[in-house]
PDB file of C-alpha atoms and ligand atoms in Angstrom:
ATOM      1  CA  UNK A   1       9.870  -1.305 -15.524  1.00  0.00           C
ATOM      2  CA  UNK A   2       7.603  -4.858 -15.088  1.00  0.00           C
ATOM      3  CA  UNK A   3      10.364  -6.994 -16.772  1.00  0.00           C
ATOM      4  CA  UNK A   4      12.927  -5.551 -15.331  1.00  0.00           C
ATOM      5  CA  UNK A   5      12.701  -4.649 -11.925  1.00  0.00           C
ATOM      6  CA  UNK A   6       9.672  -6.874 -11.098  1.00  0.00           C
ATOM      7  CA  UNK A   7       9.711 -10.115 -13.425  1.00  0.00           C
ATOM      8  CA  UNK A   8      13.262 -10.386 -12.644  1.00  0.00           C
ATOM      9  CA  UNK A   9      13.102 -10.078  -9.204  1.00  0.00           C
ATOM     10  CA  UNK A  10      10.751 -12.847  -8.487  1.00  0.00           C
ATOM     11  CA  UNK A  11       7.037 -11.163  -9.037  1.00  0.00           C
ATOM     12  CA  UNK A  12       4.938 -13.614 -10.526  1.00  0.00           C
ATOM     13  CA  UNK A  13       1.415 -13.071  -9.976  1.00  0.00           C
ATOM     14  CA  UNK A  14      -0.044 -12.630 -13.384  1.00  0.00           C
ATOM     15  CA  UNK A  15      -3.008 -10.102 -11.932  1.00  0.00           C
ATOM     16  CA  UNK A  16      -0.248  -7.668 -10.548  1.00  0.00           C
ATOM     17  CA  UNK A  17       1.492  -7.539 -13.276  1.00  0.00           C
ATOM     18  CA  UNK A  18      -1.450  -7.082 -15.241  1.00  0.00           C
ATOM     19  CA  UNK A  19      -1.897  -4.166 -13.475  1.00  0.00           C
ATOM     20  CA  UNK A  20       1.599  -2.478 -13.416  1.00  0.00           C
ATOM     21  CA  UNK A  21       1.660  -2.577 -16.984  1.00  0.00           C
ATOM     22  CA  UNK A  22      -1.805  -0.647 -17.258  1.00  0.00           C
ATOM     23  CA  UNK A  23      -1.011   1.994 -14.395  1.00  0.00           C
ATOM     24  CA  UNK A  24       1.332   4.871 -15.570  1.00  0.00           C
ATOM     25  CA  UNK A  25       3.402   5.508 -12.690  1.00  0.00           C
ATOM     26  CA  UNK A  26       4.502   8.812 -13.998  1.00  0.00           C
ATOM     27  CA  UNK A  27       0.754  10.330 -13.187  1.00  0.00           C
ATOM     28  CA  UNK A  28       1.598  10.184  -9.732  1.00  0.00           C
ATOM     29  CA  UNK A  29       4.715  11.328  -9.509  1.00  0.00           C
ATOM     30  CA  UNK A  30       5.414  15.495  -9.019  1.00  0.00           C
ATOM     31  CA  UNK A  31       6.129  16.748 -12.643  1.00  0.00           C
ATOM     32  CA  UNK A  32       9.842  17.319 -12.125  1.00  0.00           C
ATOM     33  CA  UNK A  33      10.516  13.595 -11.183  1.00  0.00           C
ATOM     34  CA  UNK A  34       8.467  12.393 -14.486  1.00  0.00           C
ATOM     35  CA  UNK A  35      11.709  10.994 -15.912  1.00  0.00           C
ATOM     36  CA  UNK A  36      12.453   9.166 -13.104  1.00  0.00           C
ATOM     37  CA  UNK A  37       8.968   7.095 -12.723  1.00  0.00           C
ATOM     38  CA  UNK A  38       9.750   4.143 -14.159  1.00  0.00           C
ATOM     39  CA  UNK A  39      13.021   3.679 -12.341  1.00  0.00           C
ATOM     40  CA  UNK A  40      13.233   1.256  -9.314  1.00  0.00           C
ATOM     41  CA  UNK A  41      12.969   3.653  -6.097  1.00  0.00           C
ATOM     42  CA  UNK A  42      10.987   5.597  -4.118  1.00  0.00           C
ATOM     43  CA  UNK A  43      10.733   9.367  -5.261  1.00  0.00           C
ATOM     44  CA  UNK A  44       9.451  12.130  -3.235  1.00  0.00           C
ATOM     45  CA  UNK A  45       5.974  13.700  -3.319  1.00  0.00           C
ATOM     46  CA  UNK A  46       5.261  16.456  -0.860  1.00  0.00           C
ATOM     47  CA  UNK A  47       4.960  16.759   2.893  1.00  0.00           C
ATOM     48  CA  UNK A  48       8.238  15.038   3.673  1.00  0.00           C
ATOM     49  CA  UNK A  49       6.316  12.167   1.927  1.00  0.00           C
ATOM     50  CA  UNK A  50       6.811   9.622  -0.854  1.00  0.00           C
ATOM     51  CA  UNK A  51       5.737   7.350  -3.167  1.00  0.00           C
ATOM     52  CA  UNK A  52       7.198   3.999  -2.560  1.00  0.00           C
ATOM     53  CA  UNK A  53       9.767   1.658  -4.974  1.00  0.00           C
ATOM     54  CA  UNK A  54       7.679   0.127  -7.513  1.00  0.00           C
ATOM     55  CA  UNK A  55       9.140  -3.452  -6.388  1.00  0.00           C
ATOM     56  CA  UNK A  56       8.144  -3.176  -2.927  1.00  0.00           C
ATOM     57  CA  UNK A  57       4.571  -1.992  -4.087  1.00  0.00           C
ATOM     58  CA  UNK A  58       4.152  -5.136  -6.365  1.00  0.00           C
ATOM     59  CA  UNK A  59       6.156  -6.959  -3.687  1.00  0.00           C
ATOM     60  CA  UNK A  60       3.329  -6.135  -0.485  1.00  0.00           C
ATOM     61  CA  UNK A  61       0.702  -6.540  -3.207  1.00  0.00           C
ATOM     62  CA  UNK A  62       1.105 -10.096  -4.117  1.00  0.00           C
ATOM     63  CA  UNK A  63       1.900 -10.770  -0.739  1.00  0.00           C
ATOM     64  CA  UNK A  64      -2.004 -10.026  -0.203  1.00  0.00           C
ATOM     65  CA  UNK A  65      -2.722 -12.973  -2.069  1.00  0.00           C
ATOM     66  CA  UNK A  66      -6.181 -11.053  -2.916  1.00  0.00           C
ATOM     67  CA  UNK A  67      -8.471 -12.401  -5.337  1.00  0.00           C
ATOM     68  CA  UNK A  68     -10.564 -10.616  -7.711  1.00  0.00           C
ATOM     69  CA  UNK A  69     -13.809  -9.969  -5.140  1.00  0.00           C
ATOM     70  CA  UNK A  70     -11.477  -9.040  -2.252  1.00  0.00           C
ATOM     71  CA  UNK A  71     -12.238  -5.880   0.058  1.00  0.00           C
ATOM     72  CA  UNK A  72      -8.823  -4.235   0.771  1.00  0.00           C
ATOM     73  CA  UNK A  73      -7.436  -1.711   3.486  1.00  0.00           C
ATOM     74  CA  UNK A  74      -4.696   0.670   2.303  1.00  0.00           C
ATOM     75  CA  UNK A  75      -3.099   2.810   5.174  1.00  0.00           C
ATOM     76  CA  UNK A  76      -0.819   5.576   3.687  1.00  0.00           C
ATOM     77  CA  UNK A  77      -2.631   6.636   0.067  1.00  0.00           C
ATOM     78  CA  UNK A  78       0.435   8.970  -0.280  1.00  0.00           C
ATOM     79  CA  UNK A  79       0.493   9.541  -3.965  1.00  0.00           C
ATOM     80  CA  UNK A  80      -2.234   6.962  -4.641  1.00  0.00           C
ATOM     81  CA  UNK A  81      -0.071   4.649  -6.970  1.00  0.00           C
ATOM     82  CA  UNK A  82      -0.371   1.741  -4.919  1.00  0.00           C
ATOM     83  CA  UNK A  83      -4.247   2.266  -4.455  1.00  0.00           C
ATOM     84  CA  UNK A  84      -4.845   2.180  -8.249  1.00  0.00           C
ATOM     85  CA  UNK A  85      -2.736  -0.940  -8.126  1.00  0.00           C
ATOM     86  CA  UNK A  86      -4.842  -2.799  -6.071  1.00  0.00           C
ATOM     87  CA  UNK A  87      -8.006  -1.255  -7.329  1.00  0.00           C
ATOM     88  CA  UNK A  88      -7.101  -3.163 -10.473  1.00  0.00           C
ATOM     89  CA  UNK A  89      -6.457  -6.174  -8.450  1.00  0.00           C
ATOM     90  CA  UNK A  90      -9.868  -6.461  -6.373  1.00  0.00           C
ATOM     91  CA  UNK A  91     -13.136  -5.661  -5.590  1.00  0.00           C
ATOM     92  CA  UNK A  92     -12.500  -2.525  -3.638  1.00  0.00           C
ATOM     93  CA  UNK A  93     -10.155  -0.469  -2.188  1.00  0.00           C
ATOM     94  CA  UNK A  94     -10.277   1.644   1.422  1.00  0.00           C
ATOM     95  CA  UNK A  95      -7.702   3.912   1.534  1.00  0.00           C
ATOM     96  CA  UNK A  96      -6.737   5.871   4.816  1.00  0.00           C
ATOM     97  CA  UNK A  97      -4.569   8.944   4.492  1.00  0.00           C
ATOM     98  CA  UNK A  98      -3.162  11.245   7.858  1.00  0.00           C
ATOM     99  CA  UNK A  99      -2.037  14.242   5.570  1.00  0.00           C
ATOM    100  CA  UNK A 100      -5.708  15.970   3.788  1.00  0.00           C
ATOM    101  CA  UNK A 101      -3.738  17.861   0.914  1.00  0.00           C
ATOM    102  CA  UNK A 102      -1.850  14.361   0.097  1.00  0.00           C
ATOM    103  CA  UNK A 103      -5.258  12.768   0.019  1.00  0.00           C
ATOM    104  CA  UNK A 104      -6.744  15.428  -2.155  1.00  0.00           C
ATOM    105  CA  UNK A 105      -3.786  15.272  -4.520  1.00  0.00           C
ATOM    106  CA  UNK A 106      -4.316  11.393  -4.651  1.00  0.00           C
ATOM    107  CA  UNK A 107      -8.001  11.608  -4.569  1.00  0.00           C
ATOM    108  CA  UNK A 108      -8.220  13.666  -8.148  1.00  0.00           C
ATOM    109  CA  UNK A 109      -5.610  12.086 -10.205  1.00  0.00           C
ATOM    110  CA  UNK A 110      -7.110   8.819  -9.039  1.00  0.00           C
ATOM    111  CA  UNK A 111     -10.547  10.049 -10.434  1.00  0.00           C
ATOM    112  CA  UNK A 112      -8.578  11.302 -13.363  1.00  0.00           C
ATOM    113  CA  UNK A 113      -7.368   7.524 -14.170  1.00  0.00           C
ATOM    114  CA  UNK A 114     -11.299   6.379 -13.814  1.00  0.00           C
ATOM    115  CA  UNK A 115     -10.537   4.696 -10.493  1.00  0.00           C
ATOM    116  CA  UNK A 116     -14.404   4.002  -9.267  1.00  0.00           C
ATOM    117  CA  UNK A 117     -13.641   1.640  -6.796  1.00  0.00           C
ATOM    118  CA  UNK A 118     -11.485   3.536  -3.996  1.00  0.00           C
ATOM    119  CA  UNK A 119     -12.864   5.107  -0.976  1.00  0.00           C
ATOM    120  CA  UNK A 120     -11.085   7.701   0.609  1.00  0.00           C
ATOM    121  CA  UNK A 121     -10.925   8.697   4.307  1.00  0.00           C
ATOM    122  CA  UNK A 122      -8.668  11.432   5.842  1.00  0.00           C
ATOM    123  CA  UNK A 123      -7.290  10.266   9.610  1.00  0.00           C
ATOM    124  CA  UNK A 124      -5.648   7.723  11.609  1.00  0.00           C
ATOM    125  CA  UNK A 125      -5.302   4.325   9.378  1.00  0.00           C
ATOM    126  CA  UNK A 126      -3.486   2.760  12.863  1.00  0.00           C
ATOM    127  CA  UNK A 127      -7.416   2.445  13.933  1.00  0.00           C
ATOM    128  CA  UNK A 128      -8.075   0.281  10.609  1.00  0.00           C
ATOM    129  CA  UNK A 129     -11.956   1.546   9.430  1.00  0.00           C
ATOM    130  CA  UNK A 130     -13.901  -0.527  11.115  1.00  0.00           C
ATOM    131  CA  UNK A 131     -17.351   0.106   9.891  1.00  0.00           C
ATOM    132  CA  UNK A 132     -15.902  -1.678   6.095  1.00  0.00           C
ATOM    133  CA  UNK A 133     -14.320  -4.537   7.700  1.00  0.00           C
ATOM    134  CA  UNK A 134     -13.708  -7.275   7.996  1.00  0.00           C
ATOM    135  CA  UNK A 135     -10.720  -6.795   4.788  1.00  0.00           C
ATOM    136  CA  UNK A 136      -9.409  -9.800   2.968  1.00  0.00           C
ATOM    137  CA  UNK A 137      -6.082  -7.580   2.675  1.00  0.00           C
ATOM    138  CA  UNK A 138      -4.968  -4.825   5.006  1.00  0.00           C
ATOM    139  CA  UNK A 139      -1.232  -3.151   3.475  1.00  0.00           C
ATOM    140  CA  UNK A 140       0.143  -1.110   5.494  1.00  0.00           C
ATOM    141  CA  UNK A 141       2.458   1.823   3.226  1.00  0.00           C
ATOM    142  CA  UNK A 142       4.306   3.142   6.274  1.00  0.00           C
ATOM    143  CA  UNK A 143       6.608   1.892   9.378  1.00  0.00           C
ATOM    144  CA  UNK A 144       4.916   0.647  12.548  1.00  0.00           C
ATOM    145  CA  UNK A 145       6.859  -0.007  15.761  1.00  0.00           C
ATOM    146  CA  UNK A 146       4.684  -2.489  16.304  1.00  0.00           C
ATOM    147  CA  UNK A 147       2.077  -4.600  14.615  1.00  0.00           C
ATOM    148  CA  UNK A 148      -1.419  -2.551  15.667  1.00  0.00           C
ATOM    149  CA  UNK A 149      -3.557  -5.631  17.005  1.00  0.00           C
ATOM    150  CA  UNK A 150      -7.130  -3.590  15.547  1.00  0.00           C
ATOM    151  CA  UNK A 151      -6.044  -4.331  12.365  1.00  0.00           C
ATOM    152  CA  UNK A 152      -5.309  -7.989  13.261  1.00  0.00           C
ATOM    153  CA  UNK A 153      -9.162  -7.924  14.193  1.00  0.00           C
ATOM    154  CA  UNK A 154     -10.152  -6.265  10.953  1.00  0.00           C
ATOM    155  CA  UNK A 155      -9.007  -8.786   9.008  1.00  0.00           C
ATOM    156  CA  UNK A 156     -11.644 -11.422   7.611  1.00  0.00           C
ATOM    157  CA  UNK A 157     -10.732 -15.189   8.048  1.00  0.00           C
ATOM    158  CA  UNK A 158      -7.893 -16.055   5.382  1.00  0.00           C
ATOM    159  CA  UNK A 159      -7.205 -12.569   5.068  1.00  0.00           C
ATOM    160  CA  UNK A 160      -3.806 -11.205   5.281  1.00  0.00           C
ATOM    161  CA  UNK A 161      -2.187  -8.133   7.064  1.00  0.00           C
ATOM    162  CA  UNK A 162       1.059  -6.432   5.405  1.00  0.00           C
ATOM    163  CA  UNK A 163       2.955  -4.117   7.087  1.00  0.00           C
ATOM    164  CA  UNK A 164       6.933  -3.040   7.852  1.00  0.00           C
ATOM    165  CA  UNK A 165       7.727  -3.317  11.524  1.00  0.00           C
ATOM    166  CA  UNK A 166      10.828  -2.134  13.379  1.00  0.00           C
ATOM    167  CA  UNK A 167      12.575   0.641  13.794  1.00  0.00           C
ATOM    168  CA  UNK A 168      12.655   4.236  12.488  1.00  0.00           C
ATOM    169  CA  UNK A 169      15.337   3.488  10.325  1.00  0.00           C
ATOM    170  CA  UNK A 170      14.756  -0.258   9.035  1.00  0.00           C
ATOM    171  CA  UNK A 171      12.278  -2.674   9.404  1.00  0.00           C
ATOM    172  CA  UNK A 172      11.284  -6.192   8.580  1.00  0.00           C
ATOM    173  CA  UNK A 173       8.317  -6.392   5.993  1.00  0.00           C
ATOM    174  CA  UNK A 174       5.696  -9.030   7.707  1.00  0.00           C
ATOM    175  CA  UNK A 175       2.398 -10.923   6.288  1.00  0.00           C
ATOM    176  CA  UNK A 176       0.249 -11.949   8.821  1.00  0.00           C
ATOM    177  CA  UNK A 177      -2.340 -14.494   7.847  1.00  0.00           C
ATOM    178  CA  UNK A 178      -5.962 -14.952   9.922  1.00  0.00           C
ATOM    179  CA  UNK A 179      -6.313 -18.394  10.351  1.00  0.00           C
ATOM    180  CA  UNK A 180      -9.511 -19.265  13.463  1.00  0.00           C
ATOM    181  CA  UNK A 181      -8.573 -17.736  16.058  1.00  0.00           C
ATOM    182  CA  UNK A 182      -4.621 -17.997  15.120  1.00  0.00           C
ATOM    183  CA  UNK A 183      -2.221 -15.386  13.154  1.00  0.00           C
ATOM    184  CA  UNK A 184       0.383 -16.833  11.142  1.00  0.00           C
ATOM    185  CA  UNK A 185       3.326 -14.728  10.963  1.00  0.00           C
ATOM    186  CA  UNK A 186       6.112 -14.712   8.147  1.00  0.00           C
ATOM    187  CA  UNK A 187       8.923 -12.611   7.458  1.00  0.00           C
ATOM    188  CA  UNK A 188       8.695 -11.169   4.037  1.00  0.00           C
ATOM    189  CA  UNK A 189      12.108  -8.980   3.615  1.00  0.00           C
ATOM    190  CA  UNK A 190      14.038  -5.658   4.927  1.00  0.00           C
ATOM    191  CA  UNK A 191      13.088  -2.700   4.054  1.00  0.00           C
ATOM    192  CA  UNK A 192      13.225   1.079   4.837  1.00  0.00           C
ATOM    193  CA  UNK A 193      10.230   3.044   4.813  1.00  0.00           C
ATOM    194  CA  UNK A 194       8.901   6.290   6.373  1.00  0.00           C
ATOM    195  CA  UNK A 195       6.988   6.380   9.835  1.00  0.00           C
ATOM    196  CA  UNK A 196       3.624   5.188  10.266  1.00  0.00           C
ATOM    197  CA  UNK A 197       2.485   8.091  12.596  1.00  0.00           C
ATOM    198  CA  UNK A 198      -0.713   7.925  15.069  1.00  0.00           C
ATOM    199  CA  UNK A 199      -2.010   6.160  18.198  1.00  0.00           C
ATOM    200  CA  UNK A 200      -1.029   2.697  17.516  1.00  0.00           C
ATOM    201  CA  UNK A 201       2.008   3.813  15.636  1.00  0.00           C
ATOM    202  CA  UNK A 202       5.051   6.586  16.472  1.00  0.00           C
ATOM    203  CA  UNK A 203       4.005   9.615  17.837  1.00  0.00           C
ATOM    204  CA  UNK A 204       4.264  13.280  16.364  1.00  0.00           C
TER     205      UNK A 204
HETATM  206  N1  SAM B 301       0.912   3.510  -0.937  1.00  0.00           N
HETATM  207  C1  SAM B 301       2.017   5.442  -1.414  1.00  0.00           C
HETATM  208  C2  SAM B 301       1.572   5.448  -2.439  1.00  0.00           C
HETATM  209  O1  SAM B 301       1.348   4.283  -3.460  1.00  0.00           O
HETATM  210  O2  SAM B 301       2.385   6.330  -2.916  1.00  0.00           O
HETATM  211  C3  SAM B 301       2.705   5.673  -0.400  1.00  0.00           C
HETATM  212  C4  SAM B 301       2.936   5.882   0.763  1.00  0.00           C
HETATM  213  S1  SAM B 301       4.007   6.706   1.849  1.00  0.00           S
HETATM  214  C5  SAM B 301       5.192   5.482   1.665  1.00  0.00           C
HETATM  215  C6  SAM B 301       3.543   6.592   2.959  1.00  0.00           C
HETATM  216  C7  SAM B 301       2.440   7.406   3.590  1.00  0.00           C
HETATM  217  O3  SAM B 301       1.654   7.164   5.174  1.00  0.00           O
HETATM  218  C8  SAM B 301       2.541   8.943   3.627  1.00  0.00           C
HETATM  219  O4  SAM B 301       1.710   9.621   2.491  1.00  0.00           O
HETATM  220  C9  SAM B 301       1.990   8.792   5.251  1.00  0.00           C
HETATM  221  O5  SAM B 301       1.951  10.380   5.141  1.00  0.00           O
HETATM  222  C10 SAM B 301       1.327   8.399   5.332  1.00  0.00           C
HETATM  223  N2  SAM B 301       1.177   7.645   7.177  1.00  0.00           N
HETATM  224  C11 SAM B 301       1.636   7.821   8.049  1.00  0.00           C
HETATM  225  N3  SAM B 301       0.770   7.318   8.990  1.00  0.00           N
HETATM  226  C12 SAM B 301      -0.039   7.289   8.900  1.00  0.00           C
HETATM  227  C13 SAM B 301      -1.606   6.998   9.413  1.00  0.00           C
HETATM  228  N4  SAM B 301      -1.789   6.936  10.827  1.00  0.00           N
HETATM  229  N5  SAM B 301      -2.555   6.839   8.900  1.00  0.00           N
HETATM  230  C14 SAM B 301      -2.473   7.151   7.259  1.00  0.00           C
HETATM  231  N6  SAM B 301      -1.697   7.440   6.584  1.00  0.00           N
HETATM  232  C15 SAM B 301      -0.540   7.317   7.265  1.00  0.00           C
END
């Protein structure tokens, strides 16, 4: 998976590649999909949600430009796979999921995997996690209609917010870097994610 789907498509951060070699994706997918775990596509995880495509997880993680000391927020825990990758790359991960059963499942798997530097919250991640801010990186793993201002406000100086923005049917993955009072936005690539539901996302 790493050679064929990540390196060949341009993922080059050694720490990100090391994390993908260490974390087993088949531990995070339902047993009926285990044989597909190392293919480059999303898979269902229940509750109408998905574990994202490995290349997309790698691209989002690399785009955060994390360092070993970084504090990162993930909105949309889902299976817990991206949280496990982030936990390998940086000091601390705060992850928020709105679907309680998914969060419980992810917590159990991540505990079995021995991840100790992840904090969990069940709730609306469009509001961020103010008490744990500022974050060196914020990754939103569901599609937003627009960039929630409150997430920009929770970025540390030099931090990056990576988020898919667009309609329910197609989005642009963008990176927003905080530089002083400015936010520099860059397009990364087109993508398709499940909707971000919440106060600063889509309504239910
Ligand atoms: N990062 C996940 C993984 O590695 O499996 C993939 C997440 S899935 C593509 C998107 C997740 O975002 C879903 O689990 C969904 O329930 C969650 N979600 C949607 N809106 C949310 C919100 N406002 N706050 C937190 N989680 C949300």
